[in-house]
Short mmCIF file of C-alpha atoms and ligand atoms in Angstrom, two decimals:
data_model
loop_
_atom_site.label_atom_id
_atom_site.label_comp_id
_atom_site.label_asym_id
_atom_site.label_seq_id
_atom_site.Cartn_x
_atom_site.Cartn_y
_atom_site.Cartn_z
CA MET F 189 0.00 0.00 0.00
CA VAL F 190 1.27 3.46 -0.92
CA PHE F 191 -0.18 6.81 0.11
CA ASP F 192 0.09 9.97 -1.99
CA LEU F 193 1.25 12.26 0.78
CA ARG F 194 2.10 15.12 -1.59
CA SER F 195 -1.40 15.33 -3.08
CA PHE F 196 -2.90 14.91 0.37
CA LEU F 197 -1.00 18.00 1.58
CA GLN F 198 -1.42 20.07 -1.59
CA ARG F 199 -5.11 19.46 -2.12
CA GLU F 200 -5.99 19.45 1.58
CA LEU F 201 -7.88 16.20 1.25
CA PRO F 202 -10.25 14.83 3.93
CA PRO F 203 -8.93 12.43 6.59
CA VAL F 204 -7.91 8.96 5.48
CA SER F 205 -8.17 5.73 7.45
CA ALA F 206 -7.12 2.33 6.16
CA GLU F 207 -6.62 -1.14 7.62
CA PRO F 208 -4.24 -2.88 5.27
CA THR F 209 -2.82 -6.34 5.92
CA PHE F 210 0.70 -7.12 4.77
CA ASP F 211 2.56 -10.34 4.19
CA PHE F 212 6.07 -10.06 5.61
CA SER F 213 6.86 -13.78 5.48
CA ASP F 214 9.77 -13.21 3.07
CA ARG F 215 11.18 -10.20 4.93
CA ASP F 216 14.23 -10.30 7.16
CA PHE F 217 13.50 -10.04 10.89
CA GLY F 218 16.80 -11.39 12.18
CA ASP F 219 16.41 -14.71 13.96
CA VAL F 220 12.61 -14.77 13.84
CA GLN F 221 10.03 -14.90 11.06
CA VAL F 222 6.67 -13.23 10.73
CA SER F 223 4.76 -16.03 9.02
CA GLY F 224 1.19 -14.78 9.44
CA PRO F 225 -0.38 -11.53 8.26
CA ALA F 226 0.68 -8.20 9.75
CA VAL F 227 -2.52 -6.30 10.52
CA CYS F 228 -2.18 -2.53 10.27
CA ASN F 229 -4.15 0.60 10.95
CA PHE F 230 -3.09 3.73 9.09
CA THR F 231 -4.60 7.20 9.46
CA ALA F 232 -3.78 10.58 7.98
CA ARG F 233 -5.42 13.90 8.71
CA LEU F 234 -4.54 17.52 8.12
CA ALA F 235 -3.96 19.90 11.00
CA ALA F 236 -2.68 23.43 10.44
CA GLY F 237 -1.19 22.59 7.06
CA GLU F 238 0.60 19.51 8.36
CA ALA F 239 -0.26 15.88 7.80
CA ALA F 240 -0.61 13.97 11.06
CA LEU F 241 0.06 10.29 10.35
CA THR F 242 -0.46 7.33 12.65
CA LEU F 243 0.40 3.71 12.06
CA SER F 244 -0.11 0.62 14.17
CA VAL F 245 0.99 -2.84 13.15
CA GLN F 246 0.31 -6.14 14.89
CA ALA F 247 1.73 -9.55 14.06
CA GLU F 248 2.25 -13.01 15.56
CA VAL F 249 5.88 -14.00 15.87
CA PRO F 250 6.50 -17.74 16.26
CA GLY F 251 9.81 -18.99 17.62
CA ALA F 252 11.47 -20.90 20.44
CA CYS F 253 11.93 -19.82 24.03
CA ALA F 254 15.56 -18.77 24.52
CA ARG F 255 15.73 -20.55 27.89
CA CYS F 256 13.75 -23.78 27.51
CA LEU F 257 13.35 -24.06 23.70
CA ALA F 258 9.56 -24.53 23.97
CA PRO F 259 7.62 -23.22 20.95
CA VAL F 260 6.40 -19.68 21.52
CA ARG F 261 3.94 -17.48 19.66
CA GLN F 262 4.33 -13.91 20.70
CA SER F 263 1.99 -11.14 19.65
CA VAL F 264 3.98 -8.04 18.77
CA GLU F 265 2.46 -4.62 18.33
CA ALA F 266 4.11 -1.39 17.23
CA THR F 267 2.66 2.09 16.97
CA ALA F 268 4.10 5.21 15.42
CA ALA F 269 3.00 8.78 14.84
CA PHE F 270 4.53 11.31 12.50
CA THR F 271 3.85 14.86 11.41
CA VAL F 272 4.80 15.79 7.84
CA ARG F 273 4.97 19.21 6.21
CA GLN F 274 5.14 19.84 2.50
CA ARG F 275 8.82 20.76 2.60
CA ASP F 276 9.74 17.55 4.45
CA LEU F 277 9.02 15.59 1.27
CA ALA F 278 11.97 17.28 -0.47
CA ASP F 279 14.31 16.67 2.48
CA PRO F 280 16.87 13.95 1.60
CA ASP F 281 16.94 12.97 5.29
CA PHE F 282 13.16 12.47 5.47
CA GLU F 283 12.69 9.55 7.85
CA LEU F 284 9.68 7.78 6.35
CA PRO F 285 10.09 5.45 3.36
CA LEU F 286 8.97 6.96 0.06
CA THR F 287 8.48 5.25 -3.28
CA ALA F 288 10.33 6.46 -6.40
CA ASN F 289 7.46 8.82 -7.26
CA GLY F 290 7.33 10.35 -3.79
CA CYS F 291 4.42 8.43 -2.27
CA LEU F 292 4.57 7.16 1.30
CA ASP F 293 5.34 3.44 1.27
CA VAL F 294 3.01 2.33 4.09
CA ALA F 295 4.01 -1.34 3.80
CA GLU F 296 7.69 -0.49 4.18
CA TRP F 297 6.95 1.82 7.10
CA ALA F 298 5.00 -0.99 8.81
CA TYR F 299 7.89 -3.39 8.19
CA GLN F 300 10.38 -0.96 9.75
CA GLU F 301 8.22 -0.36 12.84
CA LEU F 302 7.61 -4.09 13.29
CA PHE F 303 11.32 -4.82 12.88
CA LEU F 304 12.13 -2.43 15.73
CA ALA F 305 9.37 -3.80 17.96
CA ILE F 306 10.16 -7.51 17.64
CA PRO F 307 12.01 -8.75 20.73
CA ARG F 308 15.49 -10.08 19.97
CA VAL F 309 14.94 -12.79 22.59
CA LEU F 310 11.69 -14.75 22.82
CA LEU F 311 10.63 -16.26 26.13
CA CYS F 312 7.68 -18.61 26.80
CA SER F 313 7.04 -16.56 29.95
CA PRO F 314 9.00 -13.70 31.52
CA ASP F 315 9.97 -15.94 34.45
CA CYS F 316 10.74 -19.12 32.48
CA PRO F 317 13.10 -21.17 34.73
CA GLY F 318 14.85 -22.71 31.72
CA LEU F 319 16.24 -26.23 31.45
CA CYS F 320 17.45 -28.44 34.27
CA PRO F 321 21.27 -28.70 34.03
CA VAL F 322 21.12 -32.31 35.20
CA CYS F 323 18.43 -33.97 33.06
CA GLY F 324 18.03 -31.38 30.31
CA GLN F 325 14.25 -31.21 30.67
CA ARG F 326 12.34 -28.07 31.42
CA LYS F 327 12.77 -27.37 35.13
CA THR F 328 9.00 -27.35 35.56
CA ALA F 329 8.78 -30.88 34.10
CA CYS F 330 11.85 -32.58 35.55
CA THR F 331 11.77 -34.72 38.68
CA CYS F 332 15.34 -34.24 39.82
CA ALA F 333 15.80 -33.68 43.53
CA PRO F 334 15.84 -29.96 44.29
CA THR F 335 19.45 -30.14 45.48
CA ALA F 336 20.55 -31.57 42.11
CA ASP F 337 20.07 -28.15 40.55
CA ALA F 338 22.85 -26.82 42.75
CA ALA F 339 25.35 -29.40 41.46
CA PRO F 340 28.19 -27.81 39.50
CA LYS F 341 27.85 -28.21 35.72
CA ASP F 342 31.59 -28.36 35.23
CA ALA F 343 32.84 -31.95 35.51
CA ARG F 344 36.13 -30.84 37.02
CA LEU F 345 34.22 -29.14 39.82
CA SER F 346 32.18 -32.32 40.37
CA VAL F 347 35.40 -34.20 41.01
CA LEU F 348 36.45 -31.54 43.45
CA GLN F 349 33.10 -31.70 45.19
CA ARG F 350 33.33 -35.45 45.59
CA PHE F 351 36.76 -35.03 47.10
CA LEU F 352 35.44 -32.49 49.54
CA CYS F 353 32.49 -34.74 50.48
CA ASP F 354 34.82 -37.66 51.21
CA GLU F 355 36.58 -36.01 54.13
ZN1 ZN T 167 10.77 -21.12 28.34
ZN1 ZN T 168 16.14 -32.35 36.01
#
C-alpha cells in the first residue's frame, strides 16, 4: 500500500483511514520470522497545514523460548505517529520510506516499525526457569531432587566436590 502524501498535503484532502494487511513472510527479521499476516491501521489527517500520520501494526511471531526451547507465539504490536509538512518531502533525510514517485510506502513503514518492535529474545514466559542442568528437561517438568540443581555443571568441579564430600 502506498499513500500519496504530496497530493494529500497540496489538495488538503479529507482524513484517510485504512486497515491494510501485509505479508512479511519473506522479509528479514533477524532470527525470527513473521509467518502470518501483519494487521495494520493507518490514518492521515490535516492539521494546520501539516499531515498527522499514525500507524499501528500487529503480528504473531512464532519462535522458540531462549531458555527452555519450547515453541512460543508472541503477539507483537508497534505504533508510530509522524507529522509531515510539504517541505519535508523534499528533504533527503526524510525519515519515512517513500516510493520512487514520492508516495509514502506504508508497507515499508509498517515493516520498519515491526522490525524495531520484535524482541530479539523470545521467552515462553518472563519468568521461564529454563532447562534443568542435570536432566536437560524443562525445570518445571523434571523430577530431579531440588538439590541436584545446585550441582556444578563443570565436571572438574564435580570431582572436586566429591573429594570435599569424602573427608
Ligand atoms: Zn521457556
Ligand atoms: Zn532435572
